[in-house]
Coordinates of N, CA, C and O in Angstrom, one line a residue:
A1 N -31.8 -17.5 -9.2 CA -31.7 -15.9 -8.9 C -32.9 -15.6 -7.9 O -34.1 -16.1 -7.9
A2 N -32.5 -14.5 -7.6 CA -33.5 -14.0 -6.4 C -34.6 -13.2 -7.4 O -34.4 -12.7 -8.3
L3 N -35.8 -13.0 -6.6 CA -36.7 -12.2 -7.0 C -36.5 -10.9 -7.5 O -36.8 -10.4 -8.4
A4 N -35.5 -10.1 -6.9 CA -35.0 -8.9 -7.2 C -34.6 -9.0 -8.5 O -34.5 -7.8 -9.2
D5 N -33.7 -10.0 -8.9 CA -32.9 -10.0 -10.2 C -34.1 -10.2 -11.4 O -34.0 -9.6 -12.5
F6 N -35.1 -11.0 -10.9 CA -36.3 -11.1 -12.1 C -36.9 -9.6 -12.2 O -37.2 -9.2 -13.4
V7 N -37.0 -9.0 -11.0 CA -37.8 -7.7 -11.3 C -36.8 -6.7 -11.9 O -37.4 -6.0 -13.0
A8 N -35.6 -6.7 -11.6 CA -34.6 -6.0 -12.1 C -34.5 -6.0 -13.7 O -34.6 -5.3 -14.7
L9 N -34.7 -7.4 -14.2 CA -34.4 -7.8 -15.8 C -35.7 -7.2 -16.4 O -35.5 -6.7 -17.4
A10 N -36.6 -7.7 -15.6 CA -38.2 -7.0 -16.6 C -38.3 -5.5 -16.7 O -38.4 -4.9 -17.7
R11 N -37.7 -4.9 -15.6 CA -37.8 -3.3 -15.5 C -36.8 -3.0 -16.6 O -37.1 -1.9 -17.2
A12 N -35.7 -3.6 -16.8 CA -34.7 -3.1 -17.7 C -34.9 -3.5 -19.1 O -34.5 -2.7 -20.2
R13 N -35.9 -4.3 -19.3 CA -36.3 -4.9 -20.5 C -38.0 -4.7 -20.7 O -38.5 -5.7 -20.8
P14 N -38.5 -3.3 -20.6 CA -39.9 -3.3 -20.6 C -40.8 -4.1 -21.9 O -42.0 -4.4 -21.5
G15 N -40.1 -4.1 -22.9 CA -40.7 -4.5 -24.0 C -40.5 -6.2 -24.3 O -40.6 -6.8 -25.2
D16 N -39.7 -7.0 -23.5 CA -39.5 -8.2 -23.3 C -40.4 -9.1 -22.8 O -40.4 -9.3 -21.4
A17 N -41.2 -9.8 -23.4 CA -42.4 -10.5 -22.9 C -41.8 -11.5 -22.2 O -42.5 -12.1 -21.2
T18 N -40.7 -12.4 -22.5 CA -40.1 -13.5 -21.7 C -39.8 -13.1 -20.5 O -39.9 -13.7 -19.5
A19 N -39.1 -11.7 -20.2 CA -38.6 -11.2 -18.9 C -39.9 -11.2 -18.0 O -39.8 -11.6 -16.8
W20 N -40.8 -10.6 -18.6 CA -42.1 -10.4 -17.7 C -42.9 -11.7 -17.3 O -43.3 -11.7 -16.2
A21 N -42.7 -12.8 -18.3 CA -43.3 -13.9 -18.1 C -42.6 -14.7 -17.2 O -43.3 -15.3 -16.3
N22 N -41.3 -14.4 -17.2 CA -40.4 -15.2 -16.0 C -41.0 -14.5 -14.7 O -40.9 -15.5 -13.7
L23 N -40.8 -13.1 -14.7 CA -41.1 -12.7 -13.4 C -42.5 -13.2 -12.8 O -42.6 -13.4 -11.8
A24 N -43.4 -13.3 -13.7 CA -44.7 -13.6 -13.2 C -44.7 -15.2 -12.7 O -45.5 -15.5 -11.7
G25 N -43.9 -16.0 -13.3 CA -43.5 -17.3 -12.8 C -43.1 -17.5 -11.4 O -43.6 -18.0 -10.5
V26 N -42.2 -16.8 -11.1 CA -41.6 -16.3 -9.6 C -42.6 -15.9 -9.0 O -42.6 -16.4 -7.6
L27 N -43.3 -14.8 -9.3 CA -44.1 -14.1 -8.3 C -45.4 -15.2 -8.1 O -45.6 -15.2 -6.8
G28 N -45.7 -15.9 -9.0 CA -46.9 -16.9 -8.7 C -46.5 -18.2 -7.9 O -47.0 -18.5 -6.7
A29 N -45.2 -18.4 -8.0 CA -44.5 -19.5 -7.2 C -44.4 -18.9 -5.6 O -44.5 -19.8 -4.7
S30 N -44.4 -17.7 -5.5 CA -44.2 -17.1 -4.3 C -45.6 -16.8 -3.3 O -45.5 -16.3 -2.4
G31 N -46.4 -17.2 -4.3 CA -48.0 -17.0 -3.8 C -48.6 -15.6 -4.0 O -49.4 -15.0 -3.4
R32 N -47.6 -14.7 -4.9 CA -48.2 -13.2 -4.9 C -48.7 -13.3 -6.4 O -48.4 -12.9 -7.5
H33 N -50.1 -13.8 -6.3 CA -50.8 -14.1 -7.6 C -51.3 -13.0 -8.3 O -51.1 -12.8 -9.4
A34 N -51.6 -11.9 -7.5 CA -52.1 -10.5 -8.2 C -50.9 -10.0 -8.8 O -51.1 -9.3 -10.1
E35 N -49.7 -9.7 -8.3 CA -48.6 -9.3 -9.1 C -48.2 -10.2 -9.9 O -47.7 -9.7 -11.4
A36 N -48.3 -11.7 -10.1 CA -48.1 -12.2 -11.2 C -48.9 -12.1 -12.3 O -48.5 -12.0 -13.5
I37 N -50.3 -11.7 -12.1 CA -51.2 -11.5 -13.3 C -50.7 -10.1 -13.8 O -50.7 -10.1 -15.1
A38 N -50.3 -9.3 -13.0 CA -50.0 -8.0 -13.7 C -48.7 -8.1 -14.4 O -48.4 -7.2 -15.5
A39 N -47.7 -8.9 -14.1 CA -46.3 -9.2 -14.8 C -47.0 -9.7 -16.1 O -46.5 -9.5 -17.0
C40 N -47.9 -11.0 -16.3 CA -48.4 -11.4 -17.2 C -48.9 -10.5 -18.3 O -48.6 -10.4 -19.5
D41 N -49.4 -9.3 -17.6 CA -50.1 -8.5 -18.5 C -49.1 -7.6 -19.2 O -49.3 -7.2 -20.4
R42 N -48.2 -7.2 -18.8 CA -47.0 -6.6 -19.2 C -46.5 -7.6 -20.2 O -46.0 -6.9 -21.3
A43 N -46.3 -8.9 -20.2 CA -45.7 -9.7 -21.3 C -46.5 -9.7 -22.3 O -46.1 -9.6 -23.5
L44 N -48.0 -9.8 -22.1 CA -48.9 -9.7 -23.0 C -49.1 -8.2 -23.7 O -49.5 -8.5 -25.0
E45 N -48.7 -7.4 -23.2 CA -48.6 -5.7 -23.9 C -47.4 -5.9 -24.9 O -47.6 -5.6 -26.1
A46 N -46.4 -6.7 -24.5 CA -45.1 -6.7 -25.5 C -45.7 -7.6 -26.6 O -45.1 -7.5 -27.7
D47 N -46.1 -9.0 -26.2 CA -46.6 -10.0 -27.2 C -48.2 -10.6 -27.0 O -48.2 -11.5 -26.2
P48 N -49.2 -9.9 -27.4 CA -50.3 -10.4 -27.2 C -50.8 -11.8 -27.3 O -51.6 -12.4 -26.9
A49 N -49.9 -12.5 -28.1 CA -50.2 -14.0 -28.4 C -49.2 -14.9 -27.6 O -48.9 -16.0 -28.0
F50 N -48.5 -14.2 -26.9 CA -47.6 -15.0 -26.0 C -48.3 -16.2 -25.2 O -48.6 -15.8 -24.0
S51 N -48.2 -17.3 -25.6 CA -49.2 -18.3 -25.1 C -48.8 -18.9 -23.6 O -49.6 -19.0 -22.9
A52 N -47.6 -18.8 -23.2 CA -46.9 -19.2 -21.9 C -47.7 -18.3 -20.8 O -48.0 -18.6 -19.7
A53 N -47.5 -17.0 -21.4 CA -47.9 -15.9 -20.3 C -49.4 -15.9 -20.1 O -49.9 -15.8 -19.0
L54 N -50.2 -16.4 -21.2 CA -51.5 -16.8 -20.8 C -51.9 -17.7 -20.1 O -52.7 -17.6 -19.2
R55 N -51.1 -18.7 -20.2 CA -51.4 -20.0 -19.3 C -51.0 -19.6 -18.0 O -51.6 -20.0 -16.9
T56 N -49.8 -18.8 -17.7 CA -49.4 -18.5 -16.4 C -50.5 -17.5 -15.8 O -50.8 -17.4 -14.5
R57 N -51.0 -16.5 -16.5 CA -51.8 -15.8 -16.1 C -53.1 -16.5 -15.8 O -53.8 -16.2 -14.5
A58 N -53.6 -17.3 -16.4 CA -54.6 -18.1 -16.1 C -54.5 -19.2 -14.7 O -55.4 -19.1 -13.9
E59 N -52.9 -19.7 -14.6 CA -53.0 -20.4 -13.4 C -53.2 -19.4 -12.1 O -53.8 -19.9 -11.0
N60 N -52.5 -18.3 -12.1 CA -52.9 -17.3 -11.1 C -54.4 -16.8 -10.9 O -54.6 -16.6 -9.7
E61 N -55.0 -16.7 -12.0 CA -56.4 -16.4 -11.8 C -57.0 -17.4 -11.1 O -57.9 -17.2 -10.3
R62 N -56.6 -18.6 -11.5 CA -57.5 -19.8 -10.9 C -57.2 -19.7 -9.3 O -58.0 -20.1 -8.4
R63 N -55.7 -19.4 -8.9 CA -55.3 -19.3 -7.4 C -56.2 -18.4 -6.6 O -56.3 -18.4 -5.6
L64 N -56.5 -17.3 -7.4 CA -57.4 -16.6 -6.8 C -58.9 -16.5 -6.7 O -59.7 -15.8 -6.4
G65 N -59.4 -17.5 -7.4 CA -60.8 -18.0 -7.6 C -61.4 -17.2 -8.8 O -62.7 -17.5 -8.6
R66 N -60.7 -16.8 -9.7 CA -61.3 -16.1 -10.8 C -61.4 -16.9 -11.9 O -60.8 -16.8 -12.9
D67 N -62.3 -18.0 -11.7 CA -62.3 -19.0 -13.0 C -62.6 -18.6 -14.0 O -62.1 -18.6 -15.2
A68 N -63.4 -17.4 -14.1 CA -64.1 -16.9 -15.7 C -63.1 -16.2 -16.3 O -62.6 -16.4 -17.5
N69 N -62.1 -15.5 -15.5 CA -60.8 -14.9 -16.0 C -59.8 -15.7 -16.7 O -59.4 -15.7 -17.6
A70 N -59.6 -17.1 -15.8 CA -58.7 -17.9 -16.1 C -59.0 -18.6 -17.5 O -58.4 -18.9 -18.3
L71 N -60.4 -19.2 -17.7 CA -61.0 -19.6 -18.8 C -60.8 -18.5 -20.0 O -60.2 -19.2 -21.2
R72 N -61.0 -17.3 -19.9 CA -60.5 -16.4 -20.9 C -59.3 -16.7 -21.3 O -58.7 -16.6 -22.4
S73 N -58.3 -16.4 -20.5 CA -56.9 -16.4 -20.9 C -56.4 -17.6 -21.6 O -55.6 -18.0 -22.5
L74 N -57.0 -18.9 -21.0 CA -56.8 -20.3 -21.5 C -57.6 -20.3 -22.8 O -56.8 -21.1 -23.7
D75 N -58.7 -19.7 -23.4 CA -59.0 -19.8 -24.6 C -58.2 -19.0 -25.4 O -58.1 -19.5 -26.5
L76 N -57.8 -17.8 -25.0 CA -56.7 -17.3 -26.0 C -55.3 -18.0 -26.1 O -54.8 -17.8 -27.2
A77 N -54.9 -18.7 -25.0 CA -53.8 -19.7 -25.3 C -53.8 -20.8 -26.3 O -53.0 -20.9 -27.1
L78 N -55.1 -21.3 -26.3 CA -55.4 -22.4 -27.3 C -55.5 -21.5 -28.6 O -55.0 -22.3 -29.5
A79 N -56.0 -20.6 -28.7 CA -56.3 -19.9 -29.9 C -55.0 -19.6 -30.8 O -54.9 -19.6 -31.8
A80 N -53.7 -19.2 -29.7 CA -52.6 -19.0 -30.0 C -51.8 -20.3 -30.4 O -50.6 -20.1 -30.7
G81 N -52.5 -21.4 -30.2 CA -51.5 -22.6 -30.6 C -51.1 -23.3 -29.4 O -50.4 -24.4 -29.8
L82 N -51.4 -23.0 -28.1 CA -50.9 -23.8 -27.0 C -51.9 -24.6 -26.6 O -52.7 -24.6 -25.9
R83 N -51.6 -26.0 -27.3 CA -52.6 -27.2 -26.9 C -52.1 -28.4 -26.6 O -52.4 -29.7 -26.7
D84 N -51.1 -28.2 -25.5 CA -50.2 -29.1 -24.9 C -51.3 -29.9 -24.0 O -52.2 -29.0 -23.3
P85 N -50.9 -31.0 -23.2 CA -51.6 -31.4 -22.2 C -51.9 -30.6 -20.8 O -52.7 -30.6 -20.3
R86 N -50.9 -30.0 -20.5 CA -50.7 -29.1 -19.3 C -51.8 -28.1 -19.2 O -52.5 -27.8 -18.4
T87 N -52.0 -27.3 -20.7 CA -52.7 -26.3 -20.8 C -54.1 -27.0 -21.0 O -55.2 -26.5 -20.2
L88 N -54.2 -28.1 -21.7 CA -55.7 -28.8 -21.7 C -56.1 -29.0 -20.4 O -57.5 -28.8 -20.0
L89 N -55.3 -29.7 -19.5 CA -55.9 -30.2 -18.2 C -56.1 -29.2 -17.3 O -57.1 -29.2 -16.5
L90 N -55.3 -27.8 -17.4 CA -55.7 -26.6 -16.5 C -57.1 -26.3 -16.8 O -57.8 -25.9 -16.1
R91 N -57.3 -26.2 -18.2 CA -58.5 -25.7 -18.8 C -59.7 -26.4 -18.4 O -60.7 -26.1 -18.1
A92 N -59.7 -27.7 -18.5 CA -60.4 -28.8 -17.7 C -60.8 -28.6 -16.5 O -62.1 -28.6 -16.1
D93 N -59.8 -28.4 -15.5 CA -60.0 -28.0 -14.2 C -61.0 -26.6 -14.0 O -61.8 -26.6 -13.4
T94 N -60.7 -25.9 -14.8 CA -61.5 -24.6 -14.9 C -62.8 -24.7 -15.2 O -63.6 -24.3 -14.5
L95 N -62.9 -25.7 -16.4 CA -64.3 -25.7 -16.8 C -65.1 -26.6 -15.8 O -66.2 -26.4 -15.6
M96 N -64.4 -27.4 -15.0 CA -65.0 -28.2 -13.9 C -65.6 -27.1 -12.8 O -66.7 -27.3 -12.3
A97 N -64.7 -26.3 -12.5 CA -65.3 -25.0 -11.6 C -66.3 -24.3 -11.9 O -67.3 -23.9 -11.2
L98 N -66.5 -24.3 -13.3 CA -67.6 -23.4 -13.9 C -68.8 -24.3 -14.2 O -69.8 -24.0 -14.8
E99 N -68.5 -25.7 -13.8 CA -69.7 -26.7 -14.1 C -69.9 -26.9 -15.5 O -71.2 -27.2 -15.9
R100 N -69.0 -27.0 -16.1 CA -69.1 -27.3 -17.8 C -68.4 -28.5 -18.0 O -67.1 -28.8 -18.4
Y101 N -69.1 -29.6 -17.6 CA -68.7 -30.9 -17.6 C -68.4 -31.5 -19.1 O -67.2 -32.2 -18.9
E102 N -69.2 -31.3 -19.9 CA -68.7 -31.8 -21.0 C -67.7 -31.3 -21.8 O -66.8 -32.2 -22.4
D103 N -67.4 -30.3 -21.6 CA -66.4 -29.4 -22.1 C -65.1 -29.7 -21.4 O -64.0 -29.9 -22.2
A104 N -65.2 -30.0 -20.1 CA -63.8 -30.5 -19.3 C -63.6 -31.8 -19.8 O -62.2 -32.0 -19.9
I105 N -64.7 -33.0 -20.2 CA -64.3 -34.3 -20.5 C -63.5 -34.2 -21.9 O -62.6 -34.7 -22.1
A106 N -64.1 -33.2 -22.8 CA -63.5 -32.9 -24.2 C -61.8 -32.4 -23.9 O -61.2 -33.2 -24.9
D107 N -61.8 -31.6 -23.0 CA -60.3 -31.2 -22.8 C -59.4 -32.2 -22.5 O -58.4 -32.6 -22.8
I108 N -60.0 -33.1 -21.4 CA -59.2 -34.0 -20.9 C -58.8 -35.4 -21.9 O -57.8 -35.9 -22.2
D109 N -59.8 -35.5 -22.9 CA -59.7 -36.4 -23.8 C -58.5 -35.9 -24.9 O -58.0 -36.8 -25.4
A110 N -58.6 -34.7 -25.2 CA -57.6 -33.9 -26.0 C -56.1 -34.1 -25.4 O -55.5 -34.3 -26.3
A111 N -56.3 -34.0 -24.2 CA -54.9 -34.2 -23.6 C -54.5 -35.6 -23.4 O -53.3 -35.9 -23.9
A112 N -55.2 -36.6 -23.5 CA -55.0 -38.1 -23.4 C -54.8 -38.5 -24.9 O -53.9 -39.3 -24.8
A113 N -55.2 -37.8 -25.9 CA -54.6 -37.9 -27.4 C -53.0 -37.7 -27.4 O -52.5 -38.2 -28.4
Q114 N -52.9 -36.9 -26.5 CA -51.3 -36.5 -26.6 C -50.3 -37.1 -25.6 O -48.9 -37.5 -26.2
A115 N -50.8 -37.7 -24.8 CA -49.9 -38.1 -23.7 C -50.8 -38.9 -22.7 O -51.9 -38.5 -22.3
P116 N -50.2 -40.0 -21.9 CA -51.1 -40.7 -21.0 C -51.6 -39.9 -19.9 O -50.7 -38.9 -19.6
L117 N -52.6 -40.0 -19.5 CA -53.3 -39.2 -18.2 C -52.7 -39.8 -16.8 O -52.5 -40.9 -16.8
G118 N -52.5 -38.8 -16.3 CA -52.1 -39.2 -14.5 C -53.4 -39.5 -13.9 O -54.6 -39.1 -14.3
A119 N -53.1 -39.9 -12.6 CA -54.4 -40.1 -11.8 C -55.2 -38.9 -11.4 O -56.5 -38.9 -11.6
D120 N -54.3 -37.9 -11.5 CA -55.7 -36.8 -11.3 C -56.4 -36.2 -12.3 O -57.7 -36.0 -12.3
A121 N -55.9 -36.4 -13.5 CA -56.8 -36.1 -14.7 C -58.1 -37.4 -14.8 O -59.2 -36.7 -15.2
W122 N -57.6 -38.7 -14.4 CA -58.8 -39.5 -14.5 C -59.6 -39.0 -13.4 O -61.1 -39.4 -13.4
A123 N -59.3 -38.7 -12.3 CA -60.1 -38.4 -11.2 C -61.1 -37.5 -11.9 O -62.3 -37.2 -11.3
V124 N -60.6 -36.4 -12.3 CA -61.5 -35.2 -12.7 C -62.6 -35.4 -13.9 O -63.4 -35.2 -13.8
R125 N -61.9 -36.5 -14.7 CA -62.9 -37.0 -15.8 C -63.9 -37.9 -15.1 O -65.2 -37.6 -15.5
G126 N -63.6 -38.6 -14.1 CA -64.5 -39.3 -13.1 C -65.6 -38.4 -12.5 O -67.0 -38.6 -12.6
A127 N -65.3 -37.4 -12.0 CA -66.1 -36.3 -11.4 C -66.9 -35.4 -12.2 O -68.2 -35.6 -11.9
A128 N -66.5 -35.5 -13.5 CA -67.4 -34.8 -14.6 C -68.5 -35.8 -14.9 O -69.7 -35.4 -15.2
N129 N -67.9 -37.0 -15.4 CA -69.1 -37.9 -15.5 C -70.1 -38.2 -14.4 O -70.9 -38.4 -14.8
Y130 N -69.6 -38.2 -13.2 CA -70.5 -38.3 -12.1 C -71.5 -37.2 -12.2 O -72.7 -37.5 -12.0
Q131 N -71.0 -36.0 -12.3 CA -72.1 -34.9 -12.7 C -72.6 -34.8 -13.5 O -74.1 -34.5 -13.6
L132 N -72.4 -35.5 -14.9 CA -73.4 -35.9 -15.8 C -74.4 -37.1 -15.8 O -74.9 -37.5 -16.8
Q133 N -74.2 -37.8 -14.5 CA -75.3 -38.8 -14.2 C -74.7 -40.1 -14.9 O -75.4 -40.8 -15.3
R134 N -73.6 -40.0 -15.3 CA -72.9 -41.6 -16.3 C -71.8 -42.0 -15.2 O -71.0 -42.2 -15.0
I135 N -72.7 -42.9 -14.3 CA -72.0 -43.5 -13.1 C -71.3 -44.7 -13.8 O -70.1 -44.5 -13.1
D136 N -71.7 -45.3 -14.6 CA -70.8 -46.4 -15.1 C -69.2 -45.7 -15.8 O -68.1 -46.2 -15.3
A137 N -69.1 -44.9 -16.3 CA -68.2 -44.0 -17.0 C -67.3 -43.5 -15.8 O -65.9 -43.6 -15.8
A138 N -68.1 -42.9 -14.7 CA -67.3 -42.3 -13.6 C -66.6 -43.2 -12.9 O -65.5 -43.3 -12.4
R139 N -67.3 -44.4 -13.0 CA -66.5 -45.5 -12.0 C -65.4 -46.1 -12.9 O -64.2 -46.2 -12.1
D140 N -65.6 -46.4 -14.1 CA -64.2 -46.8 -14.8 C -63.2 -45.7 -14.8 O -62.1 -46.2 -14.4
D141 N -63.5 -44.4 -15.0 CA -62.5 -43.3 -14.9 C -62.0 -43.4 -13.4 O -60.6 -43.3 -13.4
L142 N -62.3 -43.4 -12.4 CA -62.0 -43.3 -10.9 C -61.3 -44.7 -10.7 O -60.3 -44.6 -9.8
E143 N -61.7 -45.8 -11.2 CA -60.7 -47.3 -11.0 C -59.4 -46.7 -11.8 O -58.4 -47.3 -11.4
Q144 N -59.4 -46.0 -13.0 CA -58.3 -45.9 -13.7 C -57.3 -45.0 -12.8 O -56.2 -45.1 -12.7
A145 N -57.8 -43.9 -12.1 CA -57.3 -43.3 -11.1 C -56.6 -44.1 -10.1 O -55.3 -43.8 -9.9
L146 N -57.4 -44.8 -9.5 CA -57.0 -45.5 -8.4 C -55.8 -46.6 -8.7 O -55.0 -46.8 -7.9
A147 N -55.9 -47.0 -10.0 CA -54.8 -47.9 -10.6 C -53.5 -47.2 -10.6 O -52.4 -47.7 -10.4
L148 N -53.7 -45.9 -10.9 CA -52.3 -45.3 -11.1 C -51.8 -44.6 -9.9 O -50.6 -44.4 -9.5
D149 N -53.0 -44.5 -9.1 CA -52.4 -44.0 -7.6 C -53.3 -44.2 -6.6 O -54.5 -43.5 -6.5
P150 N -53.2 -45.4 -5.7 CA -54.0 -46.1 -4.9 C -54.4 -45.1 -3.6 O -55.3 -45.1 -3.0
E151 N -53.8 -43.9 -3.7 CA -54.3 -43.0 -2.7 C -55.1 -41.8 -3.0 O -55.3 -40.8 -2.3
Q152 N -55.5 -41.8 -4.3 CA -56.5 -41.1 -4.7 C -57.7 -40.9 -4.1 O -58.4 -41.9 -3.8

C-alpha cells in the first residue's frame, strides 16, 4: 500500500494505535524519522503501553542520533513486556552508544538466552568487552562473530 493509504487510515482512526504504529513503520522505512516518531507518539496517546510503537519510536530516535530518547522508549517497551531479542539487541546497541558497556552485555546475554546470536550481536558484545578491558572475552566474542560471518 502507498504511504497515502497509511496516512488516510491513521487519520480516519485517530484512536487506533495500530494504524498509527503502521504509519510510523512506513515513515521510518522512508527515512522520515521525525514524522515516524510523531506517528509513534499518536499511537502511544491511544495506548501508552503499546510496546511495538515504543520500539519503533526508539529505532527512529536512534537514526536521528538521539540515543538517550531511544533508551527511554526501550526501557518503557521492556517495562510493557517486550523482551524479545530484537528489542534487547536494539537496547544493547543504544547502551553501547551511551558507553554503558556492562548493561549492553547484559542485554545481549538476555537476548542469547532466547535465541542464537547473529554475528552483529557477537561483534557488539566483543566491542563492549574490549571497552571494559576484557581482552580475552572480546577476542572470544569476535571469533564467534567471524565464525558466523567471515566478513565481519
